[in-house]
Amino acid sequence: MKKITFIATLLLIILTSCSKDTPIIITPKDYYASVDMSIEIMIHDIFSPPVASRVFAYPNIAANEILALKGNSQLSYVGKISDLEPIPKPDDENNINYKLSALIAHIDLSKRLLFSENQMEVFRDSLYSIWEQQNKFEFENSKAYGLKVAEHIAVWMNTDNYAETRTMSKFTENTQDPSRWQPTPPSYMDGIEPHWNKIRPFIIKSADQFKPVPPPTFSLDTSSKFYKELKEVYDISVSLDEKGDTSEEVQIAQFWDCNPFVSVSRGHLMFAEKKITPGAHWIGITKIACKKKNTDFNETINAFTKTSIAIADAFISCWDEKYRSNLIRPETLINKYIDSDWRPILQTPPFPEYTSGHSVVSGAAGTMLTSIFGDNFAFNDDTEVPYGLPIRSFNSFNEAADEAAISRMYGGIHYRAAVEVGVNQGRDLGSFIVDTLK
């Protein structure tokens, strides 16, 4: 009996030793799969653009901090990101696959932030089964550490005021002031996330650090700057109606729509067409750039982390201004004063007009990606192909950001000031984050 026990023990030691010598290989492709799954679930759950940005940031930060602890090319952002404390160290560094731990932390935090957790659990469990078969010893140790870091980040994440804003008052309309935002057709939704400026920023010092200049003074005097911008939106749409749906401007508007709140009416039914958010579009561009540059795992995490932080802070900055200026949308005024039958090419999203959210976010993300991959980085953007839209090609991230911004005018949902001031607001914010994270 003792001999059998000894042999069994010896075999176990040999098998374990062999297992340790064959590490689980984690590549950027594995990380893309986790990011793609979280986006797919967000589309299913119809996340608002600001809330979606939060879902991107925290999982990427967790993964980044794990790789930084290993002393790779990543740098820890402790001391740079607001209130972020050093992550715990593993009990036994020799038995940890840091890339695997980073991916597990990303998956776990994504699951916590998504509504349909079960979908992420199915994805997670399928990977767990594969990794366990490949190398159970390494998997169990790396999983335990990844989940330990995820819990650490979750504690910090839960102090960003998100939970508190869920119970704050809804946005109150003021129908007595003709300049103030009002709900728009077809669903006439309440203004979303009116308290998003209370969410703790990641890098910027406060929500109003990059407060833009005020919009043109509201006036229906035909000689005023505001009215001229209003009329410009209408005139552009009339011109595009004459050109038809195949015109370049209409294709640009549709490509950058990124509105998860598109309501479709059929008879007595109304339902939402599900699309990605502006942040998700730029996360998709980040993946395209990483693939083209053939970045390694560490470089990939670096690009996703920095870009997601820029996107998240851009939404905080933009939403701070949206509910301060609280400006009425073109659709409301054109229907009332110019053409009651007019409808914009894009469905007007449910929040105030100034500044343009896609413009601010695109300016910030484009600036961050330029700092990582360089200017004049040409790429083919196939992000919208799954939604029936063709590939568009760009010579640089800044060119893409400019097109995303002007798309809002082509779509009939923003005035020129919101677009031009917005993209510069995003670029100023993005430059600040780039400098801070150097």
Coordinates of C-alpha atoms in Angstrom, one line a residue:
M1 CA 0.0 0.0 0.0
K2 CA 2.8 2.4 0.9
K3 CA 4.5 1.6 -2.4
I4 CA 1.3 2.4 -4.4
T5 CA 0.8 5.6 -2.5
F6 CA 4.4 6.6 -3.1
I7 CA 4.1 5.9 -6.9
A8 CA 0.8 7.8 -7.0
T9 CA 2.5 10.7 -5.2
L10 CA 5.5 10.6 -7.6
L11 CA 3.2 10.6 -10.6
L12 CA 1.3 13.6 -9.3
I13 CA 4.5 15.5 -8.7
I14 CA 5.7 14.6 -12.3
L15 CA 2.4 15.6 -13.8
T16 CA 2.3 18.8 -11.8
S17 CA 5.9 19.7 -12.8
C18 CA 5.1 19.1 -16.5
S19 CA 2.1 21.2 -16.2
K20 CA 4.0 24.1 -14.7
D21 CA 6.5 23.9 -17.5
T22 CA 3.7 24.4 -20.1
P23 CA 2.2 27.8 -19.5
I24 CA -1.2 28.8 -20.8
I25 CA -0.6 31.1 -23.8
I26 CA -2.7 34.3 -23.7
T27 CA -2.6 36.5 -26.8
P28 CA -4.2 39.8 -27.8
K29 CA -6.9 37.8 -29.7
D30 CA -8.1 36.5 -26.3
Y31 CA -8.4 40.0 -25.0
Y32 CA -10.3 41.1 -28.1
A33 CA -12.8 38.3 -27.5
S34 CA -13.5 39.6 -24.0
V35 CA -13.9 43.2 -25.2
D36 CA -16.1 42.1 -28.1
M37 CA -18.3 40.0 -25.7
S38 CA -18.8 42.9 -23.4
I39 CA -19.8 45.2 -26.3
E40 CA -22.2 42.5 -27.6
I41 CA -23.9 42.3 -24.2
M42 CA -24.1 46.1 -23.9
I43 CA -25.8 46.3 -27.3
H44 CA -28.3 43.6 -26.1
D45 CA -28.9 45.5 -22.8
I46 CA -29.1 49.0 -24.6
F47 CA -26.5 50.8 -22.5
S48 CA -26.6 54.6 -22.7
P49 CA -23.3 56.1 -24.1
P50 CA -22.1 57.5 -20.7
V51 CA -22.8 54.3 -18.8
A52 CA -21.1 52.2 -21.5
S53 CA -18.0 54.3 -21.2
R54 CA -17.7 53.3 -17.5
V55 CA -18.0 49.6 -18.5
F56 CA -15.0 49.9 -20.7
A57 CA -12.7 51.8 -18.3
Y58 CA -12.7 49.7 -15.1
P59 CA -11.9 46.3 -16.6
N60 CA -9.1 47.7 -18.7
I61 CA -7.6 49.5 -15.7
A62 CA -7.6 46.2 -13.7
A63 CA -5.8 44.4 -16.5
N64 CA -3.3 47.2 -16.8
E65 CA -2.4 47.3 -13.1
I66 CA -1.8 43.5 -13.1
L67 CA 0.6 43.7 -16.0
A68 CA 2.3 46.8 -14.4
L69 CA 3.0 44.8 -11.3
K70 CA 4.9 42.3 -13.3
G71 CA 7.2 45.1 -14.5
N72 CA 6.4 44.9 -18.1
S73 CA 6.1 47.9 -20.5
Q74 CA 2.9 49.0 -18.8
L75 CA 3.1 51.6 -16.1
S76 CA 0.9 51.6 -13.0
Y77 CA -1.5 54.5 -13.0
V78 CA -1.7 54.7 -9.2
G79 CA -1.2 58.3 -8.2
K80 CA -2.5 59.4 -11.6
I81 CA -6.1 58.0 -11.7
S82 CA -8.3 59.5 -9.0
D83 CA -8.3 57.5 -5.7
L84 CA -6.8 54.4 -7.2
E85 CA -4.9 52.4 -4.6
P86 CA -2.1 49.8 -5.4
I87 CA -3.5 46.4 -6.2
P88 CA -2.6 43.5 -3.8
K89 CA 0.4 41.4 -4.7
P90 CA 0.1 37.7 -5.3
D91 CA 1.1 35.3 -2.5
D92 CA 3.4 33.4 -4.8
E93 CA 4.6 35.3 -7.8
N94 CA 6.3 32.3 -9.4
N95 CA 3.0 30.5 -9.9
I96 CA 1.1 33.3 -11.6
N97 CA 0.5 33.8 -15.3
Y98 CA 0.0 37.6 -15.3
K99 CA -1.5 37.8 -18.7
L100 CA -4.1 35.2 -17.7
S101 CA -4.8 37.0 -14.4
A102 CA -5.3 40.2 -16.3
L103 CA -7.8 38.6 -18.7
I104 CA -9.7 37.0 -15.9
A105 CA -9.9 40.3 -14.0
H106 CA -11.2 42.0 -17.2
I107 CA -13.9 39.3 -17.7
D108 CA -14.9 39.4 -14.0
L109 CA -15.3 43.2 -13.8
S110 CA -17.1 43.3 -17.2
K111 CA -19.6 40.8 -15.8
R112 CA -20.1 42.9 -12.7
L113 CA -20.8 46.0 -14.8
L114 CA -23.2 44.4 -17.3
F115 CA -26.9 43.8 -16.8
S116 CA -27.0 40.4 -18.5
E117 CA -24.4 38.8 -16.4
N118 CA -25.3 35.3 -17.4
Q119 CA -24.1 35.9 -21.0
M120 CA -20.7 36.8 -19.7
E121 CA -20.7 33.9 -17.3
V122 CA -21.3 31.5 -20.2
F123 CA -18.4 33.1 -22.1
R124 CA -16.2 32.9 -19.0
D125 CA -17.0 29.3 -18.1
S126 CA -16.2 28.1 -21.6
L127 CA -12.7 29.7 -21.3
Y128 CA -12.2 28.4 -17.7
S129 CA -12.9 24.9 -18.9
I130 CA -10.2 25.2 -21.7
W131 CA -7.6 26.7 -19.4
E132 CA -8.2 24.2 -16.6
Q133 CA -7.6 21.4 -19.1
Q134 CA -4.5 23.0 -20.4
N135 CA -2.8 23.6 -17.0
K136 CA -5.0 23.3 -13.9
F137 CA -2.3 24.4 -11.5
E138 CA -1.4 27.6 -13.3
F139 CA -5.1 28.3 -14.1
E140 CA -6.2 28.0 -10.5
N141 CA -3.4 30.2 -9.2
S142 CA -3.8 32.8 -11.9
K143 CA -7.6 32.8 -11.5
A144 CA -7.4 33.4 -7.8
Y145 CA -5.1 36.3 -8.2
G146 CA -7.1 37.8 -11.1
L147 CA -10.3 37.7 -9.0
K148 CA -8.5 39.1 -6.0
V149 CA -7.5 42.2 -8.1
A150 CA -11.0 42.4 -9.6
E151 CA -12.4 42.6 -6.1
H152 CA -9.9 45.3 -5.2
I153 CA -10.8 47.4 -8.3
A154 CA -14.6 46.8 -7.7
V155 CA -14.3 48.3 -4.2
W156 CA -12.7 51.4 -5.7
M157 CA -15.2 51.4 -8.6
N158 CA -18.2 51.4 -6.3
T159 CA -17.1 54.7 -4.7
D160 CA -17.4 56.7 -8.0
N161 CA -21.0 58.0 -7.2
Y162 CA -22.6 55.8 -9.9
A163 CA -24.9 54.1 -7.4
E164 CA -25.8 57.4 -5.9
T165 CA -26.8 58.9 -9.2
R166 CA -29.3 56.0 -9.8
T167 CA -31.5 57.5 -7.1
M168 CA -31.2 61.2 -8.0
S169 CA -34.1 63.2 -9.5
K170 CA -35.0 63.0 -13.1
F171 CA -34.4 65.9 -15.4
T172 CA -37.1 68.5 -15.1
E173 CA -38.2 70.3 -18.3
N174 CA -38.9 74.0 -18.3
T175 CA -41.4 74.6 -21.1
Q176 CA -41.5 78.3 -20.2
D177 CA -38.0 78.9 -21.5
P178 CA -37.9 78.4 -25.3
S179 CA -34.1 77.8 -25.3
R180 CA -34.2 74.8 -23.0
W181 CA -34.1 71.2 -24.2
Q182 CA -37.4 69.3 -24.7
P183 CA -38.0 65.6 -25.3
T184 CA -38.0 64.7 -29.0
P185 CA -40.0 62.3 -31.2
P186 CA -40.7 59.5 -31.7
S187 CA -40.4 58.2 -28.1
Y188 CA -40.1 61.5 -26.2
M189 CA -37.8 60.0 -23.7
D190 CA -36.6 61.9 -20.6
G191 CA -33.1 63.3 -20.7
I192 CA -30.7 60.5 -19.8
E193 CA -28.0 60.8 -17.1
P194 CA -28.6 64.4 -16.0
H195 CA -26.3 63.8 -13.0
W196 CA -23.4 62.2 -14.9
N197 CA -21.1 65.2 -14.0
K198 CA -21.2 63.8 -10.5
I199 CA -19.4 60.6 -11.5
R200 CA -15.8 60.7 -10.3
P201 CA -13.5 61.4 -13.2
F202 CA -10.5 59.2 -13.9
I203 CA -7.8 61.8 -14.8
I204 CA -9.4 65.2 -15.2
K205 CA -9.6 67.1 -11.9
S206 CA -13.3 68.0 -12.2
A207 CA -16.2 67.7 -14.6
D208 CA -15.9 71.3 -15.6
Q209 CA -12.1 71.4 -16.0
F210 CA -12.6 71.7 -19.8
K211 CA -15.7 73.7 -19.7
P212 CA -16.3 75.0 -23.2
V213 CA -17.4 78.5 -24.2
P214 CA -21.2 79.0 -24.0
P215 CA -23.2 78.2 -27.2
P216 CA -24.4 81.1 -29.3
T217 CA -27.1 83.1 -27.5
F218 CA -30.5 81.7 -28.2
S219 CA -32.5 83.9 -30.6
L220 CA -35.1 83.4 -33.3
D221 CA -34.1 86.7 -34.9
T222 CA -33.1 85.7 -38.5
S223 CA -30.0 87.8 -38.3
S224 CA -28.7 86.2 -35.1
K225 CA -25.8 83.7 -35.0
F226 CA -28.0 81.1 -33.3
Y227 CA -30.8 81.3 -35.9
K228 CA -28.3 81.1 -38.8
E229 CA -26.9 77.9 -37.3
L230 CA -30.4 76.5 -36.9
K231 CA -31.3 77.4 -40.5
E232 CA -28.0 75.8 -41.7
V233 CA -29.1 72.5 -40.2
Y234 CA -32.3 72.7 -42.1
D235 CA -30.7 73.8 -45.3
I236 CA -28.2 70.9 -45.2
S237 CA -31.0 68.4 -44.7
V238 CA -33.0 69.8 -47.7
S239 CA -29.9 69.6 -49.8
L240 CA -29.2 66.0 -48.8
D241 CA -32.8 65.1 -49.5
E242 CA -32.2 66.2 -53.1
K243 CA -29.0 64.2 -53.3
G244 CA -30.6 61.0 -52.0
D245 CA -29.5 58.3 -49.5
T246 CA -26.4 57.4 -51.5
S247 CA -24.7 60.7 -51.0
E248 CA -21.4 60.9 -49.2
E249 CA -22.9 63.1 -46.4
V250 CA -25.7 60.7 -45.7
Q251 CA -23.3 57.7 -45.6
I252 CA -21.2 59.6 -43.1
A253 CA -24.1 60.4 -40.9
Q254 CA -25.3 56.8 -40.9
F255 CA -21.8 55.4 -40.3
W256 CA -21.3 57.5 -37.1
D257 CA -24.8 57.3 -35.8
C258 CA -23.9 55.1 -32.8
N259 CA -27.3 55.7 -31.1
P260 CA -28.5 52.8 -29.0
F261 CA -31.8 54.6 -28.5
V262 CA -33.2 54.4 -32.1
S263 CA -36.9 53.8 -31.7
V264 CA -38.8 52.1 -34.6
S265 CA -42.5 52.3 -34.9
R266 CA -44.5 49.6 -36.7
G267 CA -48.3 49.8 -36.3
H268 CA -49.0 49.9 -32.6
L269 CA -45.5 48.6 -31.7
M270 CA -42.4 50.5 -30.8
F271 CA -39.0 48.9 -30.3
A272 CA -35.4 49.8 -30.3
E273 CA -32.9 49.1 -33.0
K274 CA -29.7 48.1 -31.1
K275 CA -26.4 49.7 -32.1
I276 CA -23.1 50.4 -30.5
T277 CA -22.4 53.6 -28.6
P278 CA -19.8 56.3 -29.7
G279 CA -17.4 54.9 -27.1
A280 CA -17.8 51.4 -28.4
H281 CA -17.0 52.6 -32.0
W282 CA -13.7 54.1 -30.8
I283 CA -12.9 50.9 -28.8
G284 CA -13.5 49.1 -32.1
I285 CA -11.0 51.5 -33.8
T286 CA -8.5 50.8 -31.0
K287 CA -8.7 47.1 -31.9
I288 CA -8.3 47.8 -35.6
A289 CA -5.1 49.9 -34.8
C290 CA -3.7 47.2 -32.5
K291 CA -4.3 44.5 -35.2
K292 CA -2.7 46.6 -37.9
K293 CA 0.4 47.4 -35.7
N294 CA 0.5 43.8 -34.5
T295 CA 0.8 44.9 -30.9
D296 CA 1.8 42.4 -28.2
F297 CA -0.4 41.7 -25.2
N298 CA 1.0 44.4 -23.1
E299 CA 0.8 47.0 -25.8
T300 CA -2.8 46.0 -26.5
I301 CA -3.8 46.5 -22.9
N302 CA -2.0 49.8 -22.9
A303 CA -4.0 51.1 -25.9
F304 CA -7.3 49.9 -24.6
T305 CA -6.8 51.3 -21.1
K306 CA -5.7 54.8 -22.2
T307 CA -8.4 55.1 -24.8
S308 CA -11.1 53.9 -22.5
I309 CA -10.0 56.4 -19.8
A310 CA -10.1 59.2 -22.4
I311 CA -13.6 58.2 -23.5
A312 CA -14.9 58.0 -20.0
D313 CA -13.6 61.4 -18.9
A314 CA -14.8 62.9 -22.2
F315 CA -18.4 61.8 -21.4
I316 CA -18.2 63.3 -17.9
S317 CA -16.9 66.6 -19.3
C318 CA -19.5 66.7 -22.1
W319 CA -22.5 65.8 -20.0
D320 CA -21.5 68.5 -17.5
E321 CA -21.9 71.0 -20.2
K322 CA -25.0 69.4 -21.7
Y323 CA -27.1 69.9 -18.6
R324 CA -25.6 73.3 -17.8
S325 CA -26.4 75.0 -21.2
N326 CA -29.4 72.7 -21.6
L327 CA -29.9 73.8 -25.2
I328 CA -32.9 72.8 -27.3
R329 CA -32.3 70.5 -30.3
P330 CA -32.7 71.6 -33.9
E331 CA -35.6 69.2 -34.5
T332 CA -37.8 70.9 -31.9
L333 CA -37.3 74.4 -33.3
I334 CA -37.4 73.4 -37.0
N335 CA -40.7 71.6 -36.5
K336 CA -42.2 74.6 -34.6
Y337 CA -40.9 77.5 -36.6
I338 CA -39.7 76.3 -40.0
D339 CA -41.2 73.0 -41.2
S340 CA -43.6 71.0 -39.1
D341 CA -43.1 67.9 -41.3
W342 CA -39.3 67.9 -41.1
R343 CA -37.4 65.0 -39.6
P344 CA -33.6 64.7 -39.3
I345 CA -31.7 61.9 -41.1
L346 CA -30.6 60.5 -37.7
Q347 CA -33.0 60.1 -34.8
T348 CA -32.4 62.8 -32.2
P349 CA -30.9 61.3 -29.0
P350 CA -32.6 62.0 -25.7
F351 CA -30.4 64.6 -24.0
P352 CA -29.6 68.3 -24.5
E353 CA -27.7 69.5 -27.6
Y354 CA -24.5 71.4 -26.6
T355 CA -21.8 70.2 -26.9
S356 CA -22.0 67.2 -29.3
G357 CA -21.2 64.0 -27.3
H358 CA -19.8 62.2 -30.3
S359 CA -17.6 65.2 -31.2
V360 CA -16.1 65.4 -27.7
V361 CA -15.5 61.7 -27.4
S362 CA -14.1 61.4 -30.9
G363 CA -11.7 64.4 -30.2
A364 CA -10.5 62.8 -27.0
A365 CA -10.2 59.2 -28.4
G366 CA -8.5 60.4 -31.6
T367 CA -6.0 62.4 -29.7
M368 CA -5.2 59.5 -27.4
L369 CA -4.8 57.0 -30.3
T370 CA -2.6 59.4 -32.1
S371 CA -0.3 59.6 -29.1
I372 CA -0.1 55.8 -29.1
F373 CA 0.2 54.9 -32.8
G374 CA 1.3 58.2 -34.3
D375 CA -0.2 60.7 -36.7
N376 CA -1.0 59.7 -40.3
F377 CA -1.9 56.2 -39.1
A378 CA -4.1 55.1 -42.0
F379 CA -6.8 52.4 -41.2
N380 CA -9.9 50.9 -42.6
D381 CA -12.8 51.2 -40.1
D382 CA -15.0 48.1 -40.4
T383 CA -16.7 48.7 -37.0
E384 CA -20.1 49.2 -38.4
V385 CA -20.1 46.3 -40.9
P386 CA -22.1 44.0 -38.5
Y387 CA -24.8 46.7 -38.6
G388 CA -25.1 46.7 -42.4
L389 CA -22.8 49.7 -43.1
P390 CA -19.7 49.6 -45.4
I391 CA -16.1 50.1 -44.4
R392 CA -14.8 53.6 -44.4
S393 CA -11.1 54.5 -44.7
F394 CA -9.2 57.2 -42.9
N395 CA -5.7 58.6 -43.1
S396 CA -5.5 59.4 -39.4
F397 CA -7.4 59.2 -36.2
N398 CA -7.9 63.0 -36.3
E399 CA -9.4 62.7 -39.7
A400 CA -11.9 60.1 -38.4
A401 CA -12.7 62.4 -35.4
D402 CA -13.4 65.3 -37.7
E403 CA -15.7 63.2 -39.8
A404 CA -17.5 61.8 -36.7
A405 CA -18.1 65.4 -35.5
I406 CA -19.4 66.8 -38.8
S407 CA -21.7 63.7 -39.1
R408 CA -23.9 65.2 -36.4
M409 CA -24.7 68.2 -38.6
Y410 CA -25.3 66.0 -41.7
G411 CA -27.6 63.9 -39.5
G412 CA -29.6 67.0 -38.5
I413 CA -29.1 66.6 -34.7
H414 CA -26.5 69.3 -33.9
Y415 CA -25.7 72.9 -34.7
R416 CA -22.3 73.8 -36.0
A417 CA -21.1 75.3 -32.7
A418 CA -21.7 72.0 -30.8
V419 CA -19.7 70.1 -33.4
E420 CA -16.7 72.5 -33.7
V421 CA -16.4 73.5 -30.1
G422 CA -17.1 69.8 -29.0
V423 CA -14.3 68.2 -31.0
N424 CA -11.8 70.8 -29.6
Q425 CA -13.1 70.3 -26.1
G426 CA -12.4 66.6 -26.6
R427 CA -8.9 67.2 -28.0
D428 CA -7.9 69.5 -25.2
L429 CA -9.1 67.0 -22.6
G430 CA -7.4 64.2 -24.5
S431 CA -4.1 66.0 -24.6
F432 CA -4.3 66.6 -20.9
I433 CA -4.8 62.8 -20.3
V434 CA -2.0 61.9 -22.7
D435 CA 0.4 64.2 -20.7
T436 CA -0.8 62.9 -17.4
L437 CA -0.3 59.3 -18.3
K438 CA 3.1 59.7 -19.8

